[in-house]
């Protein structure tokens, strides 16, 4: 009996979370993708089954750069929606690796814009984006694979 009540409660909770989360996530992610693509892309939508489209196109049909920027917009949006800026940290590794110069620049500008809302942004990159601090690891040229 307790298991059935718990299952019913979780079903109701899931529906309520989706009612709030999905519209908020779509709005915030769409804002970020527009900024990162210089308005070339406008709308990210996640449906009730968590299928993702960008401007009506399924995520899996986008280019590598398109997928990267859409996923980044969703990650940023989800972080903003779920934490409501309480735990404001963003970690990323080579997020602009597949992006052309313009898209990478727009993404860097978006992260700079986010620095007003997110207290810590930590990036791992082979590039040198605008940043307050850098930690450069030395090149290990002596290591070779044979």
PDB file of C-alpha atoms in Angstrom:
ATOM      1  CA  UNK A   1       0.000   0.000   0.000  1.00  0.00           C
ATOM      2  CA  UNK A   2       2.801   2.400   0.907  1.00  0.00           C
ATOM      3  CA  UNK A   3       4.617   1.627  -2.338  1.00  0.00           C
ATOM      4  CA  UNK A   4       1.494   2.451  -4.381  1.00  0.00           C
ATOM      5  CA  UNK A   5       1.030   5.759  -2.545  1.00  0.00           C
ATOM      6  CA  UNK A   6       4.692   6.617  -3.089  1.00  0.00           C
ATOM      7  CA  UNK A   7       4.462   5.816  -6.780  1.00  0.00           C
ATOM      8  CA  UNK A   8       1.325   7.957  -7.161  1.00  0.00           C
ATOM      9  CA  UNK A   9       2.982  10.832  -5.325  1.00  0.00           C
ATOM     10  CA  UNK A  10       6.059  10.636  -7.557  1.00  0.00           C
ATOM     11  CA  UNK A  11       3.878  10.592 -10.673  1.00  0.00           C
ATOM     12  CA  UNK A  12       2.098  13.735  -9.503  1.00  0.00           C
ATOM     13  CA  UNK A  13       5.400  15.367  -8.549  1.00  0.00           C
ATOM     14  CA  UNK A  14       6.904  14.554 -11.954  1.00  0.00           C
ATOM     15  CA  UNK A  15       3.939  16.161 -13.722  1.00  0.00           C
ATOM     16  CA  UNK A  16       4.182  19.284 -11.544  1.00  0.00           C
ATOM     17  CA  UNK A  17       7.934  19.602 -12.077  1.00  0.00           C
ATOM     18  CA  UNK A  18       7.482  19.261 -15.842  1.00  0.00           C
ATOM     19  CA  UNK A  19       4.775  21.933 -15.802  1.00  0.00           C
ATOM     20  CA  UNK A  20       7.261  24.398 -14.346  1.00  0.00           C
ATOM     21  CA  UNK A  21      10.577  23.149 -15.660  1.00  0.00           C
ATOM     22  CA  UNK A  22       9.906  22.657 -19.357  1.00  0.00           C
ATOM     23  CA  UNK A  23       8.408  26.082 -20.187  1.00  0.00           C
ATOM     24  CA  UNK A  24      11.067  27.843 -18.105  1.00  0.00           C
ATOM     25  CA  UNK A  25      13.872  25.796 -19.633  1.00  0.00           C
ATOM     26  CA  UNK A  26      12.601  26.440 -23.168  1.00  0.00           C
ATOM     27  CA  UNK A  27      12.465  30.185 -22.556  1.00  0.00           C
ATOM     28  CA  UNK A  28      15.913  30.491 -20.986  1.00  0.00           C
ATOM     29  CA  UNK A  29      17.632  28.079 -23.416  1.00  0.00           C
ATOM     30  CA  UNK A  30      16.081  29.890 -26.393  1.00  0.00           C
ATOM     31  CA  UNK A  31      17.446  33.175 -25.089  1.00  0.00           C
ATOM     32  CA  UNK A  32      20.953  31.714 -24.785  1.00  0.00           C
ATOM     33  CA  UNK A  33      20.971  29.983 -28.170  1.00  0.00           C
ATOM     34  CA  UNK A  34      19.914  33.202 -29.851  1.00  0.00           C
ATOM     35  CA  UNK A  35      22.780  35.072 -28.192  1.00  0.00           C
ATOM     36  CA  UNK A  36      25.366  32.372 -28.949  1.00  0.00           C
ATOM     37  CA  UNK A  37      24.404  32.058 -32.627  1.00  0.00           C
ATOM     38  CA  UNK A  38      24.047  35.762 -33.355  1.00  0.00           C
ATOM     39  CA  UNK A  39      20.274  35.161 -33.763  1.00  0.00           C
ATOM     40  CA  UNK A  40      20.796  32.494 -36.459  1.00  0.00           C
ATOM     41  CA  UNK A  41      18.985  30.075 -34.151  1.00  0.00           C
ATOM     42  CA  UNK A  42      16.021  31.264 -32.091  1.00  0.00           C
ATOM     43  CA  UNK A  43      14.041  28.521 -30.366  1.00  0.00           C
ATOM     44  CA  UNK A  44      15.055  25.510 -28.303  1.00  0.00           C
ATOM     45  CA  UNK A  45      12.136  23.327 -27.307  1.00  0.00           C
ATOM     46  CA  UNK A  46      12.082  20.364 -24.984  1.00  0.00           C
ATOM     47  CA  UNK A  47       8.795  18.460 -25.052  1.00  0.00           C
ATOM     48  CA  UNK A  48       7.152  16.391 -22.304  1.00  0.00           C
ATOM     49  CA  UNK A  49       9.139  13.324 -23.402  1.00  0.00           C
ATOM     50  CA  UNK A  50      12.354  15.402 -23.251  1.00  0.00           C
ATOM     51  CA  UNK A  51      12.815  15.305 -27.033  1.00  0.00           C
ATOM     52  CA  UNK A  52      14.771  18.380 -28.156  1.00  0.00           C
ATOM     53  CA  UNK A  53      14.252  20.509 -31.265  1.00  0.00           C
ATOM     54  CA  UNK A  54      15.974  23.691 -32.402  1.00  0.00           C
ATOM     55  CA  UNK A  55      13.858  25.926 -34.621  1.00  0.00           C
ATOM     56  CA  UNK A  56      11.639  22.877 -35.207  1.00  0.00           C
ATOM     57  CA  UNK A  57      14.568  20.666 -36.279  1.00  0.00           C
ATOM     58  CA  UNK A  58      15.425  17.545 -34.209  1.00  0.00           C
ATOM     59  CA  UNK A  59      18.660  17.971 -32.260  1.00  0.00           C
ATOM     60  CA  UNK A  60      20.270  14.871 -33.792  1.00  0.00           C
ATOM     61  CA  UNK A  61      19.996  16.377 -37.303  1.00  0.00           C
ATOM     62  CA  UNK A  62      22.036  19.489 -36.492  1.00  0.00           C
ATOM     63  CA  UNK A  63      25.705  19.977 -37.360  1.00  0.00           C
ATOM     64  CA  UNK A  64      28.343  19.339 -34.696  1.00  0.00           C
ATOM     65  CA  UNK A  65      28.490  23.033 -33.896  1.00  0.00           C
ATOM     66  CA  UNK A  66      24.686  23.271 -33.853  1.00  0.00           C
ATOM     67  CA  UNK A  67      24.445  20.389 -31.407  1.00  0.00           C
ATOM     68  CA  UNK A  68      27.200  21.860 -29.235  1.00  0.00           C
ATOM     69  CA  UNK A  69      25.580  25.273 -28.977  1.00  0.00           C
ATOM     70  CA  UNK A  70      22.100  23.784 -28.385  1.00  0.00           C
ATOM     71  CA  UNK A  71      23.410  21.511 -25.630  1.00  0.00           C
ATOM     72  CA  UNK A  72      25.268  24.415 -24.060  1.00  0.00           C
ATOM     73  CA  UNK A  73      22.125  26.572 -24.150  1.00  0.00           C
ATOM     74  CA  UNK A  74      20.205  23.760 -22.442  1.00  0.00           C
ATOM     75  CA  UNK A  75      22.909  23.241 -19.805  1.00  0.00           C
ATOM     76  CA  UNK A  76      23.008  26.946 -19.013  1.00  0.00           C
ATOM     77  CA  UNK A  77      19.226  27.173 -18.983  1.00  0.00           C
ATOM     78  CA  UNK A  78      18.818  24.129 -16.784  1.00  0.00           C
ATOM     79  CA  UNK A  79      21.384  25.453 -14.340  1.00  0.00           C
ATOM     80  CA  UNK A  80      19.574  28.780 -14.126  1.00  0.00           C
ATOM     81  CA  UNK A  81      16.112  27.242 -13.784  1.00  0.00           C
ATOM     82  CA  UNK A  82      17.007  24.528 -11.265  1.00  0.00           C
ATOM     83  CA  UNK A  83      19.228  26.558  -8.980  1.00  0.00           C
ATOM     84  CA  UNK A  84      17.423  29.877  -9.312  1.00  0.00           C
ATOM     85  CA  UNK A  85      20.917  31.395  -9.085  1.00  0.00           C
ATOM     86  CA  UNK A  86      21.492  29.905  -5.619  1.00  0.00           C
ATOM     87  CA  UNK A  87      24.441  27.686  -6.586  1.00  0.00           C
ATOM     88  CA  UNK A  88      25.881  29.669  -9.435  1.00  0.00           C
ATOM     89  CA  UNK A  89      28.743  27.738 -10.958  1.00  0.00           C
ATOM     90  CA  UNK A  90      29.256  26.602 -14.542  1.00  0.00           C
ATOM     91  CA  UNK A  91      31.927  24.069 -15.570  1.00  0.00           C
ATOM     92  CA  UNK A  92      32.782  23.388 -19.212  1.00  0.00           C
ATOM     93  CA  UNK A  93      35.410  21.538 -21.209  1.00  0.00           C
ATOM     94  CA  UNK A  94      36.209  22.596 -24.799  1.00  0.00           C
ATOM     95  CA  UNK A  95      32.699  23.926 -25.390  1.00  0.00           C
ATOM     96  CA  UNK A  96      33.693  25.837 -28.528  1.00  0.00           C
ATOM     97  CA  UNK A  97      35.868  23.153 -30.128  1.00  0.00           C
ATOM     98  CA  UNK A  98      33.443  22.444 -33.002  1.00  0.00           C
ATOM     99  CA  UNK A  99      32.357  26.066 -33.488  1.00  0.00           C
ATOM    100  CA  UNK A 100      33.440  28.427 -36.248  1.00  0.00           C
ATOM    101  CA  UNK A 101      35.066  31.730 -35.287  1.00  0.00           C
ATOM    102  CA  UNK A 102      31.832  33.779 -35.207  1.00  0.00           C
ATOM    103  CA  UNK A 103      29.876  31.248 -33.166  1.00  0.00           C
ATOM    104  CA  UNK A 104      32.792  30.813 -30.744  1.00  0.00           C
ATOM    105  CA  UNK A 105      32.989  34.600 -30.343  1.00  0.00           C
ATOM    106  CA  UNK A 106      29.244  34.863 -29.705  1.00  0.00           C
ATOM    107  CA  UNK A 107      29.496  32.030 -27.181  1.00  0.00           C
ATOM    108  CA  UNK A 108      32.372  33.804 -25.418  1.00  0.00           C
ATOM    109  CA  UNK A 109      30.300  37.004 -25.288  1.00  0.00           C
ATOM    110  CA  UNK A 110      27.370  35.035 -23.843  1.00  0.00           C
ATOM    111  CA  UNK A 111      29.608  33.588 -21.118  1.00  0.00           C
ATOM    112  CA  UNK A 112      30.898  37.083 -20.400  1.00  0.00           C
ATOM    113  CA  UNK A 113      27.276  38.252 -20.101  1.00  0.00           C
ATOM    114  CA  UNK A 114      26.582  35.322 -17.765  1.00  0.00           C
ATOM    115  CA  UNK A 115      29.446  36.284 -15.474  1.00  0.00           C
ATOM    116  CA  UNK A 116      27.071  38.889 -14.020  1.00  0.00           C
ATOM    117  CA  UNK A 117      24.641  36.097 -13.021  1.00  0.00           C
ATOM    118  CA  UNK A 118      26.943  33.128 -12.406  1.00  0.00           C
ATOM    119  CA  UNK A 119      29.585  33.705  -9.767  1.00  0.00           C
ATOM    120  CA  UNK A 120      32.056  31.086 -11.043  1.00  0.00           C
ATOM    121  CA  UNK A 121      32.636  30.021 -14.631  1.00  0.00           C
ATOM    122  CA  UNK A 122      35.416  27.465 -15.070  1.00  0.00           C
ATOM    123  CA  UNK A 123      36.482  26.590 -18.626  1.00  0.00           C
ATOM    124  CA  UNK A 124      39.000  24.112 -19.941  1.00  0.00           C
ATOM    125  CA  UNK A 125      40.211  25.170 -23.379  1.00  0.00           C
ATOM    126  CA  UNK A 126      43.104  25.157 -25.807  1.00  0.00           C
ATOM    127  CA  UNK A 127      42.072  28.705 -26.746  1.00  0.00           C
ATOM    128  CA  UNK A 128      42.422  31.904 -24.773  1.00  0.00           C
ATOM    129  CA  UNK A 129      38.920  33.332 -24.282  1.00  0.00           C
ATOM    130  CA  UNK A 130      38.406  36.558 -22.354  1.00  0.00           C
ATOM    131  CA  UNK A 131      38.821  35.649 -18.687  1.00  0.00           C
ATOM    132  CA  UNK A 132      39.721  37.174 -15.352  1.00  0.00           C
ATOM    133  CA  UNK A 133      42.220  34.408 -14.567  1.00  0.00           C
ATOM    134  CA  UNK A 134      44.116  31.755 -16.493  1.00  0.00           C
ATOM    135  CA  UNK A 135      45.872  28.635 -15.352  1.00  0.00           C
ATOM    136  CA  UNK A 136      48.131  27.441 -18.116  1.00  0.00           C
ATOM    137  CA  UNK A 137      49.417  23.894 -17.923  1.00  0.00           C
ATOM    138  CA  UNK A 138      52.837  23.357 -19.359  1.00  0.00           C
ATOM    139  CA  UNK A 139      53.152  21.491 -22.633  1.00  0.00           C
ATOM    140  CA  UNK A 140      54.480  18.019 -22.082  1.00  0.00           C
ATOM    141  CA  UNK A 141      56.468  17.706 -25.309  1.00  0.00           C
ATOM    142  CA  UNK A 142      58.610  14.892 -23.870  1.00  0.00           C
ATOM    143  CA  UNK A 143      55.686  12.495 -23.775  1.00  0.00           C
ATOM    144  CA  UNK A 144      55.393  10.523 -26.993  1.00  0.00           C
ATOM    145  CA  UNK A 145      53.269   7.588 -27.951  1.00  0.00           C
ATOM    146  CA  UNK A 146      55.014   4.881 -29.919  1.00  0.00           C
TER     147      UNK A 146
END
